[in-house]
Tab-separated table of C-alpha atoms and ligand atoms in Angstrom:
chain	number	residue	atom	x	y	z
X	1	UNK	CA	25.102	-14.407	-5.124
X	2	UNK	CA	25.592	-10.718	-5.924
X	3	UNK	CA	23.317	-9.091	-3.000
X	4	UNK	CA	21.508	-5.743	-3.564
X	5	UNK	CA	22.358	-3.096	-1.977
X	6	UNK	CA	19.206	-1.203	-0.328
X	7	UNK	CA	18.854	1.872	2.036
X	8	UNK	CA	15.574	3.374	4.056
X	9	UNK	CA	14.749	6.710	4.114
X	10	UNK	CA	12.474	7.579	7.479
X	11	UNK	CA	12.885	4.464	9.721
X	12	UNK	CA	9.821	5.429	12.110
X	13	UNK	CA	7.664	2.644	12.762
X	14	UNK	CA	7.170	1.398	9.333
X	15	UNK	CA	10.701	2.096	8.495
X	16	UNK	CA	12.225	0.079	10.533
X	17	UNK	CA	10.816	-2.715	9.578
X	18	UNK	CA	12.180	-2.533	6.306
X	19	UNK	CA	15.348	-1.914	7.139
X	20	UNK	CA	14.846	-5.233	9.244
X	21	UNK	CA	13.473	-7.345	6.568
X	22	UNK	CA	16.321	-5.953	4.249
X	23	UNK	CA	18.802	-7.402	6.636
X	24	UNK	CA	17.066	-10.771	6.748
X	25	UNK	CA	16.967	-11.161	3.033
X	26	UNK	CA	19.392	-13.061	1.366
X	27	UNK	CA	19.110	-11.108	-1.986
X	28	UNK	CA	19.617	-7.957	-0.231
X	29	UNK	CA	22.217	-6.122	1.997
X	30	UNK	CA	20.889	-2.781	4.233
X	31	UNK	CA	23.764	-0.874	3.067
X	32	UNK	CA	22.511	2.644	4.960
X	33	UNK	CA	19.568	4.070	6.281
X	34	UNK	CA	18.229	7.786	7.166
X	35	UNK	CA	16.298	9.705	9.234
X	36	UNK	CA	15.787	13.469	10.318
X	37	UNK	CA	15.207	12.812	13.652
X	38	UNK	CA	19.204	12.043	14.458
X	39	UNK	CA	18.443	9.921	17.366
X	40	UNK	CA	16.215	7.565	15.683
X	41	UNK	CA	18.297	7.351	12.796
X	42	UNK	CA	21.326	6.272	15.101
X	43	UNK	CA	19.354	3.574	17.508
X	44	UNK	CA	18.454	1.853	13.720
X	45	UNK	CA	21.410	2.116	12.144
X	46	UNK	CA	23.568	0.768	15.083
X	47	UNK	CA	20.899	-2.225	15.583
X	48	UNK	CA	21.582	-3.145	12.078
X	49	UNK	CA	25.550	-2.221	11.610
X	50	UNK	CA	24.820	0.270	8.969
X	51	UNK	CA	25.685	4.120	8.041
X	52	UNK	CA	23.392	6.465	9.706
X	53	UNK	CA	22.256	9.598	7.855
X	54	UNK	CA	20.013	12.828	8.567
X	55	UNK	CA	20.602	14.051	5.416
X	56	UNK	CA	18.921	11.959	2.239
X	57	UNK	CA	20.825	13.904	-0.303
X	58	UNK	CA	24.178	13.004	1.222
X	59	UNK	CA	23.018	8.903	1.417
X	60	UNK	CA	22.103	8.963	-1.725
X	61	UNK	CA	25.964	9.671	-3.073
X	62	UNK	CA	26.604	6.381	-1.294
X	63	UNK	CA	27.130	4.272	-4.448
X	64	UNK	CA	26.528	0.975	-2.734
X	65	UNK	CA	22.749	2.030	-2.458
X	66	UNK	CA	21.231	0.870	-5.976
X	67	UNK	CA	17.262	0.642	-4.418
X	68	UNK	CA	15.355	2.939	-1.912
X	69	UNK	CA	12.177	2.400	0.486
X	70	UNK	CA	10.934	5.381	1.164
X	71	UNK	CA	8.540	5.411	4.651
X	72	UNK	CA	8.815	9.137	5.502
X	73	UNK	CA	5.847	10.457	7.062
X	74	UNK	CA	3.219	10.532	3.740
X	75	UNK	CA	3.693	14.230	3.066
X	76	UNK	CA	7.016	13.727	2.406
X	77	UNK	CA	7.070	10.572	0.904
X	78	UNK	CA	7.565	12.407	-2.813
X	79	UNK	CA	9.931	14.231	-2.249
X	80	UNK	CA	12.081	12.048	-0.719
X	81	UNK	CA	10.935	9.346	-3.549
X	82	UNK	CA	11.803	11.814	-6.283
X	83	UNK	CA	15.197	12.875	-4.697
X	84	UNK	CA	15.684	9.264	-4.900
X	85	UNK	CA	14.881	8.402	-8.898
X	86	UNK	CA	16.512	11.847	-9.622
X	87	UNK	CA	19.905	10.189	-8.085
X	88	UNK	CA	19.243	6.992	-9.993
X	89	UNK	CA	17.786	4.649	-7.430
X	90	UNK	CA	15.281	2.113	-7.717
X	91	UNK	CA	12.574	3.095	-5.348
X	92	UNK	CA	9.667	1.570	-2.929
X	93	UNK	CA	7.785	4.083	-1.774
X	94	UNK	CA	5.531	3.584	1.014
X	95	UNK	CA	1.132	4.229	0.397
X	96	UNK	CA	-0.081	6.494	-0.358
X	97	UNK	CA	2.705	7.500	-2.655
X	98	UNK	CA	2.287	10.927	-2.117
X	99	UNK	CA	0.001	13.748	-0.709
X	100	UNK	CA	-1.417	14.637	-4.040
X	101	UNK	CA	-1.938	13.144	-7.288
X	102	UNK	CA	-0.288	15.612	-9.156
X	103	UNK	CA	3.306	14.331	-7.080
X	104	UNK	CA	2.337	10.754	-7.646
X	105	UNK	CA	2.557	11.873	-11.631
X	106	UNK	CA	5.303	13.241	-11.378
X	107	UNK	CA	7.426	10.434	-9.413
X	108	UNK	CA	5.886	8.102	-12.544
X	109	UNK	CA	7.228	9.568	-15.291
X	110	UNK	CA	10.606	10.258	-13.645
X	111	UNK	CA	10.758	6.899	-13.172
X	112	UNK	CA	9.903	6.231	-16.988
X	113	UNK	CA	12.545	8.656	-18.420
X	114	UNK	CA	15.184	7.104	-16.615
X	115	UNK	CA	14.873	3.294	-16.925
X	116	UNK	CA	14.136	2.758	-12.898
X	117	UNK	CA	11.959	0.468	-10.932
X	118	UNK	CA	9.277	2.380	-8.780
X	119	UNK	CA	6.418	0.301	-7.090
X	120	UNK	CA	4.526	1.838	-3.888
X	121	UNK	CA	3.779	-0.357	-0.840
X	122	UNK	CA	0.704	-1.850	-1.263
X	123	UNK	CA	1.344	-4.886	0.971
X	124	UNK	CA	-2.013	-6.535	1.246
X	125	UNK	CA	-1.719	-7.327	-2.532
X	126	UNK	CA	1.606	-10.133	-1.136
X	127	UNK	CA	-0.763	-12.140	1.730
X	128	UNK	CA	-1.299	-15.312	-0.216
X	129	UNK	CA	-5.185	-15.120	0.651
X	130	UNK	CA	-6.006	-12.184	-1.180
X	131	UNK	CA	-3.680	-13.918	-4.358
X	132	UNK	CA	-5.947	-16.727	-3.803
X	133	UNK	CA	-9.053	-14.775	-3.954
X	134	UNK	CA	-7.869	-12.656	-7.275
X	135	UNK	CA	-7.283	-16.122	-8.726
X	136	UNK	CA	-10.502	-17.179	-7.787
X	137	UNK	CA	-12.300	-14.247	-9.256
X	138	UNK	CA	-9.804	-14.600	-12.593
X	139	UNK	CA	-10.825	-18.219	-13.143
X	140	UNK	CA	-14.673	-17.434	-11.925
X	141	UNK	CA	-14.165	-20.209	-9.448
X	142	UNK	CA	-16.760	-18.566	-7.633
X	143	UNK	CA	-19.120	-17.308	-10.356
X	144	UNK	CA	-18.864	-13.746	-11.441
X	145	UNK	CA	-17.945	-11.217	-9.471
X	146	UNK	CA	-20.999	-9.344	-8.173
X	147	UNK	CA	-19.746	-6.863	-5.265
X	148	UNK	CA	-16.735	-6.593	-3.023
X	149	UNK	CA	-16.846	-5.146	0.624
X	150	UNK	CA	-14.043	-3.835	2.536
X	151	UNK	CA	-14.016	-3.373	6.092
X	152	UNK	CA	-10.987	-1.260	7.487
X	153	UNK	CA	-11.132	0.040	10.662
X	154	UNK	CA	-9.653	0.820	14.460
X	155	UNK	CA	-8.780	3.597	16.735
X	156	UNK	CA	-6.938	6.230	15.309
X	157	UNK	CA	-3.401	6.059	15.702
X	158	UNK	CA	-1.629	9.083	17.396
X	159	UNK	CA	1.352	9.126	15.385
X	160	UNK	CA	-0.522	9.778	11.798
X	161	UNK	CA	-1.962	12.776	11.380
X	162	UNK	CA	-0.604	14.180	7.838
X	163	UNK	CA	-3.341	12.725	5.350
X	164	UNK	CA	-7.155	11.637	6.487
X	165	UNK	CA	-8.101	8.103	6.305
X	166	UNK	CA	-9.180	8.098	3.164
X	167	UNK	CA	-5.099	7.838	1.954
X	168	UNK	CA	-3.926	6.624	4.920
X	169	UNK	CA	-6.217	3.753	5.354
X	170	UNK	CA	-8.876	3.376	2.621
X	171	UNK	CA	-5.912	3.892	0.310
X	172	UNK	CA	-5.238	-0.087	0.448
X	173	UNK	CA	-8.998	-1.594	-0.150
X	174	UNK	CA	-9.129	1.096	-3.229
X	175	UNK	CA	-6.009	-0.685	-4.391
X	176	UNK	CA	-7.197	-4.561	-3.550
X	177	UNK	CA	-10.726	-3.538	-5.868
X	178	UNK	CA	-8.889	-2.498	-8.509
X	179	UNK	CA	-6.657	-5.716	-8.318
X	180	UNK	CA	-9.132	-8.267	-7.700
X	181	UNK	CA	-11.803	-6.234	-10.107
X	182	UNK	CA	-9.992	-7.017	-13.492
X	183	UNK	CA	-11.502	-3.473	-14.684
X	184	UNK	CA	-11.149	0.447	-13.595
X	185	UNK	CA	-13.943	1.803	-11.161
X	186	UNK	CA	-15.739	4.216	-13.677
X	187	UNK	CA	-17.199	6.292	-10.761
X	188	UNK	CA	-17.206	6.612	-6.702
X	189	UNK	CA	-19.767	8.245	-4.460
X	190	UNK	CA	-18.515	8.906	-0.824
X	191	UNK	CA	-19.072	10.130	2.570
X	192	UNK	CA	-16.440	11.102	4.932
X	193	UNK	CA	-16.090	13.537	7.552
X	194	UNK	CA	-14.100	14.174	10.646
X	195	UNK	CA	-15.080	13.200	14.712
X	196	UNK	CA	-12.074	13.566	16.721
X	197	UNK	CA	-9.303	14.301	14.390
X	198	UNK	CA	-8.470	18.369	14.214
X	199	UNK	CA	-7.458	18.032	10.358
X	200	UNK	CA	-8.439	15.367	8.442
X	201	UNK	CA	-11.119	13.357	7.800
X	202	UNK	CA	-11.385	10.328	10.453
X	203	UNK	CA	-14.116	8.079	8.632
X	204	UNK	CA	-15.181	7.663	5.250
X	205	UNK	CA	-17.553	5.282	3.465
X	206	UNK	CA	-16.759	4.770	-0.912
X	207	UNK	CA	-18.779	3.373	-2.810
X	208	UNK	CA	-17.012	2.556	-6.203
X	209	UNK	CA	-19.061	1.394	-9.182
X	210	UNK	CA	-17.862	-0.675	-12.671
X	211	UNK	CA	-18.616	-0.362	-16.727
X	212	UNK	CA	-19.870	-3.887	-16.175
X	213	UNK	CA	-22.116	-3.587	-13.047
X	214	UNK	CA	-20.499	-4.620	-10.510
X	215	UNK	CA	-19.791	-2.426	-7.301
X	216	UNK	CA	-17.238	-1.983	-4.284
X	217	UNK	CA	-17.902	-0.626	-0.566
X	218	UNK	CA	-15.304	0.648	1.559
X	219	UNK	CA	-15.605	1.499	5.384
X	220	UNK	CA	-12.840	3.125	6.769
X	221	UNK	CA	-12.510	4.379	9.951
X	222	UNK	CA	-9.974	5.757	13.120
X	223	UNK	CA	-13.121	5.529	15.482
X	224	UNK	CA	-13.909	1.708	16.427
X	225	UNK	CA	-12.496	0.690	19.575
X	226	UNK	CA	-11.057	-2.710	18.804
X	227	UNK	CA	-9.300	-3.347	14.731
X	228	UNK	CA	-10.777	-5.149	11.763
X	229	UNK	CA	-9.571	-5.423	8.753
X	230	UNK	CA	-11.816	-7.695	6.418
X	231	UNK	CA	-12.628	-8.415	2.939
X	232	UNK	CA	-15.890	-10.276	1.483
X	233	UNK	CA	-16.215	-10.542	-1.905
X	234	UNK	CA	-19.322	-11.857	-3.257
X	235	UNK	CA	-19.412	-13.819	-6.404
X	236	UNK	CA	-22.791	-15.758	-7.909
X	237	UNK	CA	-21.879	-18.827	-7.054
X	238	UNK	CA	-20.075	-18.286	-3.930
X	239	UNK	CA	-18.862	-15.638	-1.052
X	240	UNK	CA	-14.928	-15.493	0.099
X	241	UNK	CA	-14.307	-13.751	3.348
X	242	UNK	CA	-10.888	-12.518	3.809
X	243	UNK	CA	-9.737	-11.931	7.293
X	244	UNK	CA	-6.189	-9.747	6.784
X	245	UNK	CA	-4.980	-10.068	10.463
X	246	UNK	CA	-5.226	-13.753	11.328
X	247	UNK	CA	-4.466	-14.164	7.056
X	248	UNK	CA	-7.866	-16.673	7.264
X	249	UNK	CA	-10.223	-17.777	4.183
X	250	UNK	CA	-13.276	-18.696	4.371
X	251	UNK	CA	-15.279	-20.060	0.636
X	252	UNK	CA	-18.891	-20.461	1.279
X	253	UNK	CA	-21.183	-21.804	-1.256
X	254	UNK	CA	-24.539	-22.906	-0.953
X	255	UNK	CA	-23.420	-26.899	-0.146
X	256	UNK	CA	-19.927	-26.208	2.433
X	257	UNK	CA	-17.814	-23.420	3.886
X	258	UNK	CA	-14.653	-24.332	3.257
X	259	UNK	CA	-11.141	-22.599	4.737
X	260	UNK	CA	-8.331	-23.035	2.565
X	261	UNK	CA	-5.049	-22.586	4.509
X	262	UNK	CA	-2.211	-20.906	3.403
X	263	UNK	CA	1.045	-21.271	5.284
X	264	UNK	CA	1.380	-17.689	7.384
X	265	UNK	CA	4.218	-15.504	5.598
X	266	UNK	CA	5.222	-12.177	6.563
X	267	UNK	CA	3.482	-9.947	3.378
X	268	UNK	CA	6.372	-7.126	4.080
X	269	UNK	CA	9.646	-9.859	4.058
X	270	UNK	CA	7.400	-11.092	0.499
X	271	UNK	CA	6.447	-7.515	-1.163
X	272	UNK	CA	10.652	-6.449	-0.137
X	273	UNK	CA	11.821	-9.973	-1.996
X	274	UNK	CA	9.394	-9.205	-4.710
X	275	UNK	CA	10.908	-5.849	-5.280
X	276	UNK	CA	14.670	-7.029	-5.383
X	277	UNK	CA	14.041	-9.735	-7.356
X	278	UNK	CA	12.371	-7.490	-10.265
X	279	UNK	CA	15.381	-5.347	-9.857
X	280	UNK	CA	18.041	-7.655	-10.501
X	281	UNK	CA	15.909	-9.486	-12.940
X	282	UNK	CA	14.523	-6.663	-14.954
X	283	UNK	CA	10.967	-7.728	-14.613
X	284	UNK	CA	7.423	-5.677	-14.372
X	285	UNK	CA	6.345	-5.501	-10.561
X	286	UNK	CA	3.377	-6.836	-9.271
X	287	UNK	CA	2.558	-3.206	-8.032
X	288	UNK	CA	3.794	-0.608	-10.727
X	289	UNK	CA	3.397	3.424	-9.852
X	290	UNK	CA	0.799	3.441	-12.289
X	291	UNK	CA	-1.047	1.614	-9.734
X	292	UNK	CA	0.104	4.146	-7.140
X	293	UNK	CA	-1.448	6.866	-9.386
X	294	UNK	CA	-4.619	4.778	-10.283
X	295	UNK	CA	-5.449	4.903	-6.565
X	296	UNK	CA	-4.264	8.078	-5.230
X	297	UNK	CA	-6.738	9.322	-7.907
X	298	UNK	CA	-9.734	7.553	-6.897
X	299	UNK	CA	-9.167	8.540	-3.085
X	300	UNK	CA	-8.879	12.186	-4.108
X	301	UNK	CA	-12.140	11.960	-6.028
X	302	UNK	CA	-13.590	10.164	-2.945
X	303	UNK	CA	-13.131	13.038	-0.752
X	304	UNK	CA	-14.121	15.124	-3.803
X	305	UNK	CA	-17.572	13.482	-4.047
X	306	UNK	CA	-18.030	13.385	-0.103
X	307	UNK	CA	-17.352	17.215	-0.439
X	308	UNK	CA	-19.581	18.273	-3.499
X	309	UNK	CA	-22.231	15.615	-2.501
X	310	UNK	CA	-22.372	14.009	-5.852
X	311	UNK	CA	-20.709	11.019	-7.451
X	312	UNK	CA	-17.760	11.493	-9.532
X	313	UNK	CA	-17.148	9.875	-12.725
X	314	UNK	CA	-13.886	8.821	-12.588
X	315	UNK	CA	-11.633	9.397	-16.538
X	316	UNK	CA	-9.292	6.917	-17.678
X	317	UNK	CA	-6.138	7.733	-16.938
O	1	NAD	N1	2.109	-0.419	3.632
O	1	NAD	C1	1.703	-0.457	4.872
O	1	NAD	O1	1.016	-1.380	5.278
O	1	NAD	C2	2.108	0.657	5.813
O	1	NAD	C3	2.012	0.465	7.194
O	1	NAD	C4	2.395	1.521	8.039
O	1	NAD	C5	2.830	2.723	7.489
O	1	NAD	N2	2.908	2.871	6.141
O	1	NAD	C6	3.362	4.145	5.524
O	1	NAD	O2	4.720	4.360	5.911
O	1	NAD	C7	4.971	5.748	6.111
O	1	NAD	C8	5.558	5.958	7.497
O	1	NAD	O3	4.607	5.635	8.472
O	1	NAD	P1	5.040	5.443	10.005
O	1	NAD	O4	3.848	4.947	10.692
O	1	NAD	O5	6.315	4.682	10.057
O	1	NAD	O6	5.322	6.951	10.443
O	1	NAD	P2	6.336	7.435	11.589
O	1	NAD	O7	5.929	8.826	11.901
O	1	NAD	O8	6.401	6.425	12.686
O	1	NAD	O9	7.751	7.426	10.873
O	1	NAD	C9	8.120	8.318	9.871
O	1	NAD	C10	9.616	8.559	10.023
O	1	NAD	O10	10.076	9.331	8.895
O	1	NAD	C11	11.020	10.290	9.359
O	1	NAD	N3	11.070	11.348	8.336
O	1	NAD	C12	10.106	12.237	8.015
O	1	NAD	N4	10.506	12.996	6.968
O	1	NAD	C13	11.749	12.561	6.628
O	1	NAD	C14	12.678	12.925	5.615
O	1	NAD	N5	12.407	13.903	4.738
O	1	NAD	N6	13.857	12.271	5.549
O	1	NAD	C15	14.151	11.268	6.437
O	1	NAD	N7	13.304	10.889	7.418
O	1	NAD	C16	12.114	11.511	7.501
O	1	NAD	C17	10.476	10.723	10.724
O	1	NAD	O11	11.487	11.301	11.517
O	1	NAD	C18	9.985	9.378	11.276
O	1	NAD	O12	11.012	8.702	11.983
O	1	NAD	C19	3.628	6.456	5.903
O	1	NAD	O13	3.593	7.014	4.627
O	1	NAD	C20	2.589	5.355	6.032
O	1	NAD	O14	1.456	5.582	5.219
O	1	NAD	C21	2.563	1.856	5.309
């Protein structure tokens, strides 16, 4: 089998663990990898017996690289991802895409003029519980879908500190509402603000609402002392609660809770196979940049309502 060859650009704590799950894939082969910090970039690339680079622009001559994760730190992430389509790689970028919208645009149709693959890293869409639950929802297994609640939040950590929560973190429930949803948010009403970090905005609460009446809540937050990260999703006939960490269901109707189990996978080892695959065989991915876009949008409006007070109807893109 004919493996693909793959490269990371900004192997930080994220990074690296694509470059590892690109070396345990049998589809792929970690053909380089890059970093600015020259240290960092050596450690990873000697773990893995690969070319180390500090430079993107020279690893991307390296003709044996045909796809790209890009896991810079987020301001970065589109220029590194554009560098990337503009030397005719396939390209992962890590969420939020980019910084602003206007950058997440651009990396789109770049992509679109020149016949490449680009698909941002929305992981939690790959856990098999949250497939589960869009399935449910598709099929109305649990009645129609009335509201959705996401509930995202820890202690900030140190090492982010280039976008607010609201890309950073929120970001990924915006994304699994619009997935599981079936329809576009039409408007979003939020309130964010900042407690400890200098910058950014360190908590944020969206509320998103549909054309058809149902509505969304996100809590998001770098100020809890201990790390949840759930999802309930309420339909008329039953309630799913989605536990991300431990990857546990639970479906309660009015006669049982029940807990489907799902054999644990690693989400990044299937979102990485997911991306080769519709690589070599031409096919849509499950997370296309117009999905990257589509949420990157709805964040900025987010802290655009928490700013002007108001709700923001939200255009069809
Ligand atoms: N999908 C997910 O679940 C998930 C999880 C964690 C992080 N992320 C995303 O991954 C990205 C990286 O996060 P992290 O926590 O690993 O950050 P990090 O700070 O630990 O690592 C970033 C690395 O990128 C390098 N870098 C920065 N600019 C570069 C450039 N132009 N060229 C080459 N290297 C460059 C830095 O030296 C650093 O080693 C962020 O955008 C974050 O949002 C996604």
């Amino acid at each position: 089998m004919r493996k693909l060859g793959v490269a990371v650009v900004g192997t930080g704590f994220w990074g690296k663990n694509h470059a590892r799950v690109y070396n345990e894939l049998a589809s792929t082969e970690l053909v380089a990898i890059c970093d600015v910090n020259a240290e960092r970039a050596k450690t990873i690339a000697n773990q893995f017996g690969v070319k180390a680079y500090t430079s993107s622009a020279r690893m991307l001559k390296n003709e044996e690289v045909e796809a790209v994760s890009v896991c810079t730190w987020s301001t970065m992430l589109a220029k590194e991802a554009l560098k990337a389509l503009h030397a005719g790689k396939h390209v992962l970028v890590e969420k939020p895409m980019a910084a602003k919208t206007k950058q997440a645009e651009k990396l789109l149709k770049t992509a679109e003029q020149n016949g490449l693959h680009l698909t941002v890293g929305f992981l939690m869409r790959f856990i098999p519980g949250l497939q589960h639950i869009r399935e449910a929802v598709e099929t109305k297994k649990i009645g129609e879908l009335v509201c959705a609640a996401a509930k995202r939040v820890s202690e900030w950590p140190e090492r982010i500190g280039d976008v607010g929560v609201v890309k950073d973190m929120a970001i990924h429930d915006i994304d699994v509402i619009r997935y599981i949803a079936l329809e576009e948010p039409i408007s979003v009403y939020a309130k964010a603000g900042s407690m400890r970090h200098g910058k950014f905005e360190d908590y944020a609460q969206i509320m998103l609402t549909f054309e058809s009446g149902k509505s969304a809540f996100i809590e998001s937050n770098w100020l809890t002392p201990y790390k949840t990260r759930m999802l309930t999703v309420t339909g008329s006939n039953a309630i799913m609660r989605f536990d991300y960490i431990s990857q546990e269901l639970w479906v309660e109707s009015k006669k049982e809770t029940v807990q489907p189990r799902f054999p644990f996978q690693e989400p990044l080892k299937l979102e990485l196979q997911h991306f080769a695959d519709c690589i070599v065989e031409k096919k849509k991915p499950l997370v296309t940049g117009e999905d990257g876009v589509k949420a990157l949008r709805i964040a900025e409006a987010a802290l655009r309502s928490s700013a002007k007070n108001r709700a923001i109807r939200l255009k069809p893109l």
